[in-house]
């Protein structure tokens, strides 16, 4: 048994190991597919067991080395179990893509917003990212080329939000502020991790048609995944602590 486990570790260690949260559908699935197409071993992080395994099966059918990771980013025990799973499978993590997220209503005025909605969005979109990132950091520190990508949005940019003539879809009392909060947290991570070799950046996928927006977006999930894939595959001298879309740097 030990020999087989050691053999699997040796094979896995020849590949780049990635974990994508919220990867059972939409942009997250396409990020996993894009990384898998590069020959990487990709963990499909998701809460829903059936959707997770269906996504893994679909990725494997396309030739990807995909594996399921039961993961609820709002639950400490779930995140700890995910760390243990990756530890046992690969012994390290090269790339973490914090893609899992939730949205409230839209538009949503702050004067009438339900506070439980605010708590739910902050718990997933911000605290969930911190929870998963901190738990995975020991595994990332074992990587020769560690990368962290957080899924953000144009709506989190205070510069764009306050630029006359820029239409970001109306007032958002909860979702947009969580992305602003995430942007701010990412900057602090970049400062703390400076000099460690860990590059951390935020990605804006654009206005993509997913269930997060009732499929009202104009881009495809595959198009939306492109910038996260680029940031996941940055060279060692690549940027860190910034927000990017397909056109380049997005102002904070």
C-alpha atoms as a PDB file:
ATOM      1  CA  UNK A   1       0.000   0.000   0.000  1.00  0.00           C
ATOM      2  CA  UNK A   2       2.805   2.365   0.944  1.00  0.00           C
ATOM      3  CA  UNK A   3       4.637   1.518  -2.277  1.00  0.00           C
ATOM      4  CA  UNK A   4       1.604   2.329  -4.397  1.00  0.00           C
ATOM      5  CA  UNK A   5       1.069   5.636  -2.581  1.00  0.00           C
ATOM      6  CA  UNK A   6       4.713   6.567  -3.045  1.00  0.00           C
ATOM      7  CA  UNK A   7       4.491   5.654  -6.720  1.00  0.00           C
ATOM      8  CA  UNK A   8       1.410   7.830  -7.232  1.00  0.00           C
ATOM      9  CA  UNK A   9       3.146  10.728  -5.489  1.00  0.00           C
ATOM     10  CA  UNK A  10       6.135  10.379  -7.792  1.00  0.00           C
ATOM     11  CA  UNK A  11       3.927  10.499 -10.884  1.00  0.00           C
ATOM     12  CA  UNK A  12       1.827  13.401  -9.572  1.00  0.00           C
ATOM     13  CA  UNK A  13       4.909  15.385  -8.594  1.00  0.00           C
ATOM     14  CA  UNK A  14       5.971  15.527 -12.219  1.00  0.00           C
ATOM     15  CA  UNK A  15       2.894  17.688 -12.883  1.00  0.00           C
ATOM     16  CA  UNK A  16       1.826  21.117 -11.783  1.00  0.00           C
ATOM     17  CA  UNK A  17      -0.846  20.753  -9.089  1.00  0.00           C
ATOM     18  CA  UNK A  18      -3.731  23.232  -9.055  1.00  0.00           C
ATOM     19  CA  UNK A  19      -6.898  23.695  -7.017  1.00  0.00           C
ATOM     20  CA  UNK A  20      -9.822  25.678  -8.396  1.00  0.00           C
ATOM     21  CA  UNK A  21     -12.646  26.443  -5.972  1.00  0.00           C
ATOM     22  CA  UNK A  22     -16.194  26.558  -7.301  1.00  0.00           C
ATOM     23  CA  UNK A  23     -15.004  24.546 -10.304  1.00  0.00           C
ATOM     24  CA  UNK A  24     -18.023  22.351 -10.946  1.00  0.00           C
ATOM     25  CA  UNK A  25     -19.614  24.841 -13.363  1.00  0.00           C
ATOM     26  CA  UNK A  26     -19.286  28.137 -15.207  1.00  0.00           C
ATOM     27  CA  UNK A  27     -16.021  30.045 -15.190  1.00  0.00           C
ATOM     28  CA  UNK A  28     -14.499  27.815 -12.525  1.00  0.00           C
ATOM     29  CA  UNK A  29     -15.045  24.727 -14.637  1.00  0.00           C
ATOM     30  CA  UNK A  30     -13.471  26.412 -17.664  1.00  0.00           C
ATOM     31  CA  UNK A  31     -10.455  27.475 -15.596  1.00  0.00           C
ATOM     32  CA  UNK A  32     -10.023  23.859 -14.518  1.00  0.00           C
ATOM     33  CA  UNK A  33     -10.425  22.730 -18.135  1.00  0.00           C
ATOM     34  CA  UNK A  34      -7.861  25.236 -19.362  1.00  0.00           C
ATOM     35  CA  UNK A  35      -5.302  24.225 -16.749  1.00  0.00           C
ATOM     36  CA  UNK A  36      -6.019  20.556 -17.327  1.00  0.00           C
ATOM     37  CA  UNK A  37      -5.423  21.019 -21.052  1.00  0.00           C
ATOM     38  CA  UNK A  38      -1.888  22.126 -20.156  1.00  0.00           C
ATOM     39  CA  UNK A  39      -1.228  18.733 -18.638  1.00  0.00           C
ATOM     40  CA  UNK A  40      -1.718  19.874 -15.055  1.00  0.00           C
ATOM     41  CA  UNK A  41      -3.341  17.856 -12.304  1.00  0.00           C
ATOM     42  CA  UNK A  42      -6.396  19.899 -11.323  1.00  0.00           C
ATOM     43  CA  UNK A  43      -8.482  19.661  -8.180  1.00  0.00           C
ATOM     44  CA  UNK A  44     -12.150  20.461  -8.759  1.00  0.00           C
ATOM     45  CA  UNK A  45     -13.238  22.133  -5.542  1.00  0.00           C
ATOM     46  CA  UNK A  46     -16.996  22.192  -5.002  1.00  0.00           C
ATOM     47  CA  UNK A  47     -19.635  21.644  -2.315  1.00  0.00           C
ATOM     48  CA  UNK A  48     -22.160  19.686  -4.362  1.00  0.00           C
ATOM     49  CA  UNK A  49     -20.949  16.092  -4.618  1.00  0.00           C
ATOM     50  CA  UNK A  50     -22.926  15.152  -7.717  1.00  0.00           C
ATOM     51  CA  UNK A  51     -21.974  18.260  -9.695  1.00  0.00           C
ATOM     52  CA  UNK A  52     -18.376  17.931  -8.575  1.00  0.00           C
ATOM     53  CA  UNK A  53     -18.058  14.339  -9.746  1.00  0.00           C
ATOM     54  CA  UNK A  54     -19.881  15.085 -12.995  1.00  0.00           C
ATOM     55  CA  UNK A  55     -17.397  17.888 -13.671  1.00  0.00           C
ATOM     56  CA  UNK A  56     -14.453  15.602 -12.864  1.00  0.00           C
ATOM     57  CA  UNK A  57     -15.813  12.916 -15.193  1.00  0.00           C
ATOM     58  CA  UNK A  58     -16.285  15.444 -18.000  1.00  0.00           C
ATOM     59  CA  UNK A  59     -12.769  16.814 -17.557  1.00  0.00           C
ATOM     60  CA  UNK A  60     -11.276  13.323 -17.531  1.00  0.00           C
ATOM     61  CA  UNK A  61     -13.197  12.429 -20.664  1.00  0.00           C
ATOM     62  CA  UNK A  62     -11.512  15.409 -22.321  1.00  0.00           C
ATOM     63  CA  UNK A  63      -8.113  14.067 -21.274  1.00  0.00           C
ATOM     64  CA  UNK A  64      -7.512  16.160 -18.154  1.00  0.00           C
ATOM     65  CA  UNK A  65      -5.985  14.765 -14.958  1.00  0.00           C
ATOM     66  CA  UNK A  66      -8.817  15.996 -12.735  1.00  0.00           C
ATOM     67  CA  UNK A  67      -9.745  14.956  -9.214  1.00  0.00           C
ATOM     68  CA  UNK A  68     -12.582  15.967  -6.931  1.00  0.00           C
ATOM     69  CA  UNK A  69     -12.038  18.016  -3.789  1.00  0.00           C
ATOM     70  CA  UNK A  70     -15.066  18.292  -1.474  1.00  0.00           C
ATOM     71  CA  UNK A  71     -14.871  21.921  -0.438  1.00  0.00           C
ATOM     72  CA  UNK A  72     -17.143  24.456   1.217  1.00  0.00           C
ATOM     73  CA  UNK A  73     -15.125  27.666   1.539  1.00  0.00           C
ATOM     74  CA  UNK A  74     -17.336  28.830   4.427  1.00  0.00           C
ATOM     75  CA  UNK A  75     -16.606  25.764   6.576  1.00  0.00           C
ATOM     76  CA  UNK A  76     -13.349  25.335   8.516  1.00  0.00           C
ATOM     77  CA  UNK A  77     -13.535  21.541   8.718  1.00  0.00           C
ATOM     78  CA  UNK A  78     -14.234  21.239   4.996  1.00  0.00           C
ATOM     79  CA  UNK A  79     -11.198  23.386   4.150  1.00  0.00           C
ATOM     80  CA  UNK A  80      -8.942  21.426   6.515  1.00  0.00           C
ATOM     81  CA  UNK A  81     -10.096  18.170   4.898  1.00  0.00           C
ATOM     82  CA  UNK A  82      -9.318  19.619   1.463  1.00  0.00           C
ATOM     83  CA  UNK A  83      -5.781  20.461   2.588  1.00  0.00           C
ATOM     84  CA  UNK A  84      -5.327  16.907   3.850  1.00  0.00           C
ATOM     85  CA  UNK A  85      -6.598  15.464   0.575  1.00  0.00           C
ATOM     86  CA  UNK A  86      -4.115  17.483  -1.494  1.00  0.00           C
ATOM     87  CA  UNK A  87      -1.334  16.758   1.000  1.00  0.00           C
ATOM     88  CA  UNK A  88      -1.912  13.019   0.628  1.00  0.00           C
ATOM     89  CA  UNK A  89      -2.301  13.166  -3.141  1.00  0.00           C
ATOM     90  CA  UNK A  90       0.546  15.474  -4.091  1.00  0.00           C
ATOM     91  CA  UNK A  91       2.418  16.745  -1.055  1.00  0.00           C
ATOM     92  CA  UNK A  92       2.237  20.326  -2.297  1.00  0.00           C
ATOM     93  CA  UNK A  93       0.095  22.834  -4.209  1.00  0.00           C
ATOM     94  CA  UNK A  94       1.441  24.936  -7.066  1.00  0.00           C
ATOM     95  CA  UNK A  95      -1.579  27.058  -7.970  1.00  0.00           C
ATOM     96  CA  UNK A  96      -4.657  28.108  -6.005  1.00  0.00           C
ATOM     97  CA  UNK A  97      -7.525  29.753  -7.877  1.00  0.00           C
ATOM     98  CA  UNK A  98     -10.068  31.217  -5.463  1.00  0.00           C
ATOM     99  CA  UNK A  99     -13.002  31.243  -7.847  1.00  0.00           C
ATOM    100  CA  UNK A 100     -15.958  30.337  -5.604  1.00  0.00           C
ATOM    101  CA  UNK A 101     -18.332  33.230  -5.037  1.00  0.00           C
ATOM    102  CA  UNK A 102     -21.953  34.218  -4.542  1.00  0.00           C
ATOM    103  CA  UNK A 103     -24.027  37.232  -5.564  1.00  0.00           C
ATOM    104  CA  UNK A 104     -26.924  39.013  -3.953  1.00  0.00           C
ATOM    105  CA  UNK A 105     -29.714  40.777  -5.818  1.00  0.00           C
ATOM    106  CA  UNK A 106     -28.961  43.349  -8.506  1.00  0.00           C
ATOM    107  CA  UNK A 107     -29.483  46.239  -8.328  1.00  0.00           C
ATOM    108  CA  UNK A 108     -29.396  46.332  -4.534  1.00  0.00           C
ATOM    109  CA  UNK A 109     -29.566  49.633  -2.661  1.00  0.00           C
ATOM    110  CA  UNK A 110     -27.549  49.812   0.576  1.00  0.00           C
ATOM    111  CA  UNK A 111     -30.379  51.669   2.352  1.00  0.00           C
ATOM    112  CA  UNK A 112     -32.741  48.696   2.039  1.00  0.00           C
ATOM    113  CA  UNK A 113     -30.402  45.722   1.829  1.00  0.00           C
ATOM    114  CA  UNK A 114     -30.939  42.721   4.068  1.00  0.00           C
ATOM    115  CA  UNK A 115     -27.996  42.467   6.461  1.00  0.00           C
ATOM    116  CA  UNK A 116     -28.028  38.684   6.266  1.00  0.00           C
ATOM    117  CA  UNK A 117     -27.317  39.045   2.550  1.00  0.00           C
ATOM    118  CA  UNK A 118     -24.286  41.203   3.314  1.00  0.00           C
ATOM    119  CA  UNK A 119     -22.994  38.674   5.850  1.00  0.00           C
ATOM    120  CA  UNK A 120     -23.490  35.771   3.446  1.00  0.00           C
ATOM    121  CA  UNK A 121     -21.606  37.489   0.626  1.00  0.00           C
ATOM    122  CA  UNK A 122     -18.730  38.632   2.825  1.00  0.00           C
ATOM    123  CA  UNK A 123     -18.438  35.140   4.327  1.00  0.00           C
ATOM    124  CA  UNK A 124     -18.029  33.520   0.906  1.00  0.00           C
ATOM    125  CA  UNK A 125     -16.423  36.191  -1.261  1.00  0.00           C
ATOM    126  CA  UNK A 126     -13.910  37.513   1.256  1.00  0.00           C
ATOM    127  CA  UNK A 127     -13.588  35.405   4.399  1.00  0.00           C
ATOM    128  CA  UNK A 128     -13.817  32.230   2.316  1.00  0.00           C
ATOM    129  CA  UNK A 129     -10.860  33.367   0.211  1.00  0.00           C
ATOM    130  CA  UNK A 130      -8.838  34.173   3.326  1.00  0.00           C
ATOM    131  CA  UNK A 131      -9.801  30.862   4.947  1.00  0.00           C
ATOM    132  CA  UNK A 132      -8.780  28.766   1.933  1.00  0.00           C
ATOM    133  CA  UNK A 133      -5.651  30.773   1.144  1.00  0.00           C
ATOM    134  CA  UNK A 134      -4.279  30.593   4.680  1.00  0.00           C
ATOM    135  CA  UNK A 135      -5.019  26.885   4.934  1.00  0.00           C
ATOM    136  CA  UNK A 136      -3.319  26.134   1.598  1.00  0.00           C
ATOM    137  CA  UNK A 137      -0.270  28.359   2.156  1.00  0.00           C
ATOM    138  CA  UNK A 138       1.894  25.628   3.747  1.00  0.00           C
ATOM    139  CA  UNK A 139       1.357  23.498   0.617  1.00  0.00           C
ATOM    140  CA  UNK A 140       1.970  26.474  -1.681  1.00  0.00           C
ATOM    141  CA  UNK A 141       5.253  27.256   0.090  1.00  0.00           C
ATOM    142  CA  UNK A 142       6.515  23.829  -1.036  1.00  0.00           C
ATOM    143  CA  UNK A 143       6.047  24.774  -4.692  1.00  0.00           C
ATOM    144  CA  UNK A 144       8.871  26.023  -6.896  1.00  0.00           C
ATOM    145  CA  UNK A 145       6.486  28.406  -8.685  1.00  0.00           C
ATOM    146  CA  UNK A 146       3.499  29.159  -6.409  1.00  0.00           C
ATOM    147  CA  UNK A 147       0.634  31.257  -7.736  1.00  0.00           C
ATOM    148  CA  UNK A 148      -2.629  32.494  -6.199  1.00  0.00           C
ATOM    149  CA  UNK A 149      -5.431  33.920  -8.336  1.00  0.00           C
ATOM    150  CA  UNK A 150      -8.510  35.512  -6.770  1.00  0.00           C
ATOM    151  CA  UNK A 151     -11.639  36.006  -8.823  1.00  0.00           C
ATOM    152  CA  UNK A 152     -12.584  39.673  -8.583  1.00  0.00           C
ATOM    153  CA  UNK A 153     -14.549  42.035 -10.846  1.00  0.00           C
ATOM    154  CA  UNK A 154     -14.611  45.438 -12.479  1.00  0.00           C
ATOM    155  CA  UNK A 155     -17.397  46.336 -10.044  1.00  0.00           C
ATOM    156  CA  UNK A 156     -14.892  46.165  -7.194  1.00  0.00           C
ATOM    157  CA  UNK A 157     -12.818  48.987  -8.667  1.00  0.00           C
ATOM    158  CA  UNK A 158     -13.443  52.223  -6.768  1.00  0.00           C
ATOM    159  CA  UNK A 159     -11.834  54.124  -9.634  1.00  0.00           C
ATOM    160  CA  UNK A 160     -14.285  52.727 -12.190  1.00  0.00           C
ATOM    161  CA  UNK A 161     -17.201  53.061  -9.766  1.00  0.00           C
ATOM    162  CA  UNK A 162     -16.518  56.781  -9.445  1.00  0.00           C
ATOM    163  CA  UNK A 163     -15.637  57.535 -13.069  1.00  0.00           C
ATOM    164  CA  UNK A 164     -18.415  59.527 -14.799  1.00  0.00           C
ATOM    165  CA  UNK A 165     -19.941  57.679 -17.731  1.00  0.00           C
ATOM    166  CA  UNK A 166     -18.778  54.202 -16.673  1.00  0.00           C
ATOM    167  CA  UNK A 167     -21.743  51.843 -16.396  1.00  0.00           C
ATOM    168  CA  UNK A 168     -21.151  48.898 -14.090  1.00  0.00           C
ATOM    169  CA  UNK A 169     -24.751  47.774 -13.894  1.00  0.00           C
ATOM    170  CA  UNK A 170     -26.342  49.912 -11.228  1.00  0.00           C
ATOM    171  CA  UNK A 171     -26.109  50.118  -7.450  1.00  0.00           C
ATOM    172  CA  UNK A 172     -24.736  47.117  -5.604  1.00  0.00           C
ATOM    173  CA  UNK A 173     -24.908  47.322  -1.836  1.00  0.00           C
ATOM    174  CA  UNK A 174     -23.237  43.973  -1.165  1.00  0.00           C
ATOM    175  CA  UNK A 175     -21.632  42.153  -4.102  1.00  0.00           C
ATOM    176  CA  UNK A 176     -19.526  45.029  -5.463  1.00  0.00           C
ATOM    177  CA  UNK A 177     -18.236  45.994  -1.990  1.00  0.00           C
ATOM    178  CA  UNK A 178     -17.147  42.398  -1.346  1.00  0.00           C
ATOM    179  CA  UNK A 179     -14.972  42.573  -4.448  1.00  0.00           C
ATOM    180  CA  UNK A 180     -13.525  45.901  -3.289  1.00  0.00           C
ATOM    181  CA  UNK A 181     -12.791  44.249   0.059  1.00  0.00           C
ATOM    182  CA  UNK A 182     -11.177  41.297  -1.746  1.00  0.00           C
ATOM    183  CA  UNK A 183      -9.020  43.673  -3.779  1.00  0.00           C
ATOM    184  CA  UNK A 184      -7.823  45.355  -0.580  1.00  0.00           C
ATOM    185  CA  UNK A 185      -7.057  42.014   1.077  1.00  0.00           C
ATOM    186  CA  UNK A 186      -5.078  40.873  -1.967  1.00  0.00           C
ATOM    187  CA  UNK A 187      -2.863  43.947  -1.741  1.00  0.00           C
ATOM    188  CA  UNK A 188      -2.063  43.082   1.864  1.00  0.00           C
ATOM    189  CA  UNK A 189      -1.253  39.477   0.953  1.00  0.00           C
ATOM    190  CA  UNK A 190       1.072  40.718  -1.790  1.00  0.00           C
ATOM    191  CA  UNK A 191       2.885  42.904   0.729  1.00  0.00           C
ATOM    192  CA  UNK A 192       3.255  40.098   3.253  1.00  0.00           C
ATOM    193  CA  UNK A 193       4.321  37.516   0.665  1.00  0.00           C
ATOM    194  CA  UNK A 194       6.788  39.807  -1.094  1.00  0.00           C
ATOM    195  CA  UNK A 195      10.078  38.007  -1.611  1.00  0.00           C
ATOM    196  CA  UNK A 196       8.630  34.529  -1.049  1.00  0.00           C
ATOM    197  CA  UNK A 197       8.119  33.741  -4.732  1.00  0.00           C
ATOM    198  CA  UNK A 198       4.352  33.508  -4.253  1.00  0.00           C
ATOM    199  CA  UNK A 199       2.615  35.706  -6.833  1.00  0.00           C
ATOM    200  CA  UNK A 200      -0.949  36.706  -5.947  1.00  0.00           C
ATOM    201  CA  UNK A 201      -3.227  38.632  -8.295  1.00  0.00           C
ATOM    202  CA  UNK A 202      -6.905  39.270  -8.892  1.00  0.00           C
ATOM    203  CA  UNK A 203      -8.692  38.455 -12.135  1.00  0.00           C
ATOM    204  CA  UNK A 204     -11.717  40.132 -13.677  1.00  0.00           C
ATOM    205  CA  UNK A 205     -13.439  37.752 -16.115  1.00  0.00           C
ATOM    206  CA  UNK A 206     -15.676  40.423 -17.631  1.00  0.00           C
ATOM    207  CA  UNK A 207     -19.452  40.265 -17.979  1.00  0.00           C
ATOM    208  CA  UNK A 208     -19.862  36.540 -18.475  1.00  0.00           C
ATOM    209  CA  UNK A 209     -23.147  34.663 -18.802  1.00  0.00           C
ATOM    210  CA  UNK A 210     -23.335  32.447 -15.693  1.00  0.00           C
ATOM    211  CA  UNK A 211     -25.947  31.554 -13.116  1.00  0.00           C
ATOM    212  CA  UNK A 212     -24.386  34.237 -10.893  1.00  0.00           C
ATOM    213  CA  UNK A 213     -26.076  36.895 -13.063  1.00  0.00           C
ATOM    214  CA  UNK A 214     -28.981  34.851 -14.396  1.00  0.00           C
ATOM    215  CA  UNK A 215     -27.024  34.207 -17.608  1.00  0.00           C
ATOM    216  CA  UNK A 216     -27.426  37.857 -18.607  1.00  0.00           C
ATOM    217  CA  UNK A 217     -23.749  38.340 -19.435  1.00  0.00           C
ATOM    218  CA  UNK A 218     -22.374  38.766 -22.935  1.00  0.00           C
ATOM    219  CA  UNK A 219     -19.208  36.653 -22.671  1.00  0.00           C
ATOM    220  CA  UNK A 220     -18.819  32.901 -22.459  1.00  0.00           C
ATOM    221  CA  UNK A 221     -17.389  31.098 -19.401  1.00  0.00           C
ATOM    222  CA  UNK A 222     -14.451  29.994 -21.535  1.00  0.00           C
ATOM    223  CA  UNK A 223     -13.699  33.617 -22.417  1.00  0.00           C
ATOM    224  CA  UNK A 224     -14.067  34.596 -18.769  1.00  0.00           C
ATOM    225  CA  UNK A 225     -11.598  31.928 -17.680  1.00  0.00           C
ATOM    226  CA  UNK A 226      -8.792  33.201 -19.912  1.00  0.00           C
ATOM    227  CA  UNK A 227      -7.398  35.889 -17.592  1.00  0.00           C
ATOM    228  CA  UNK A 228      -7.333  33.599 -14.543  1.00  0.00           C
ATOM    229  CA  UNK A 229      -5.456  30.994 -16.577  1.00  0.00           C
ATOM    230  CA  UNK A 230      -2.935  33.627 -17.661  1.00  0.00           C
ATOM    231  CA  UNK A 231      -2.366  34.704 -14.059  1.00  0.00           C
ATOM    232  CA  UNK A 232      -2.076  31.088 -12.923  1.00  0.00           C
ATOM    233  CA  UNK A 233       0.727  30.550 -15.429  1.00  0.00           C
ATOM    234  CA  UNK A 234       2.765  33.720 -14.824  1.00  0.00           C
ATOM    235  CA  UNK A 235       6.558  33.480 -15.048  1.00  0.00           C
ATOM    236  CA  UNK A 236       8.574  33.940 -11.866  1.00  0.00           C
ATOM    237  CA  UNK A 237       9.219  37.602 -12.707  1.00  0.00           C
ATOM    238  CA  UNK A 238       5.522  38.271 -13.270  1.00  0.00           C
ATOM    239  CA  UNK A 239       3.463  40.911 -11.475  1.00  0.00           C
ATOM    240  CA  UNK A 240       1.897  40.513  -8.062  1.00  0.00           C
ATOM    241  CA  UNK A 241      -0.700  42.427  -6.067  1.00  0.00           C
ATOM    242  CA  UNK A 242      -2.657  43.728  -9.051  1.00  0.00           C
ATOM    243  CA  UNK A 243      -6.073  43.372 -10.718  1.00  0.00           C
ATOM    244  CA  UNK A 244      -6.185  42.299 -14.362  1.00  0.00           C
ATOM    245  CA  UNK A 245      -8.694  41.748 -17.145  1.00  0.00           C
ATOM    246  CA  UNK A 246      -8.040  40.633 -20.709  1.00  0.00           C
ATOM    247  CA  UNK A 247      -6.819  44.127 -21.626  1.00  0.00           C
ATOM    248  CA  UNK A 248      -4.313  44.448 -18.801  1.00  0.00           C
ATOM    249  CA  UNK A 249      -4.206  46.185 -15.427  1.00  0.00           C
ATOM    250  CA  UNK A 250      -7.517  47.414 -13.994  1.00  0.00           C
ATOM    251  CA  UNK A 251      -7.252  50.410 -11.627  1.00  0.00           C
ATOM    252  CA  UNK A 252      -8.143  49.796  -7.993  1.00  0.00           C
END
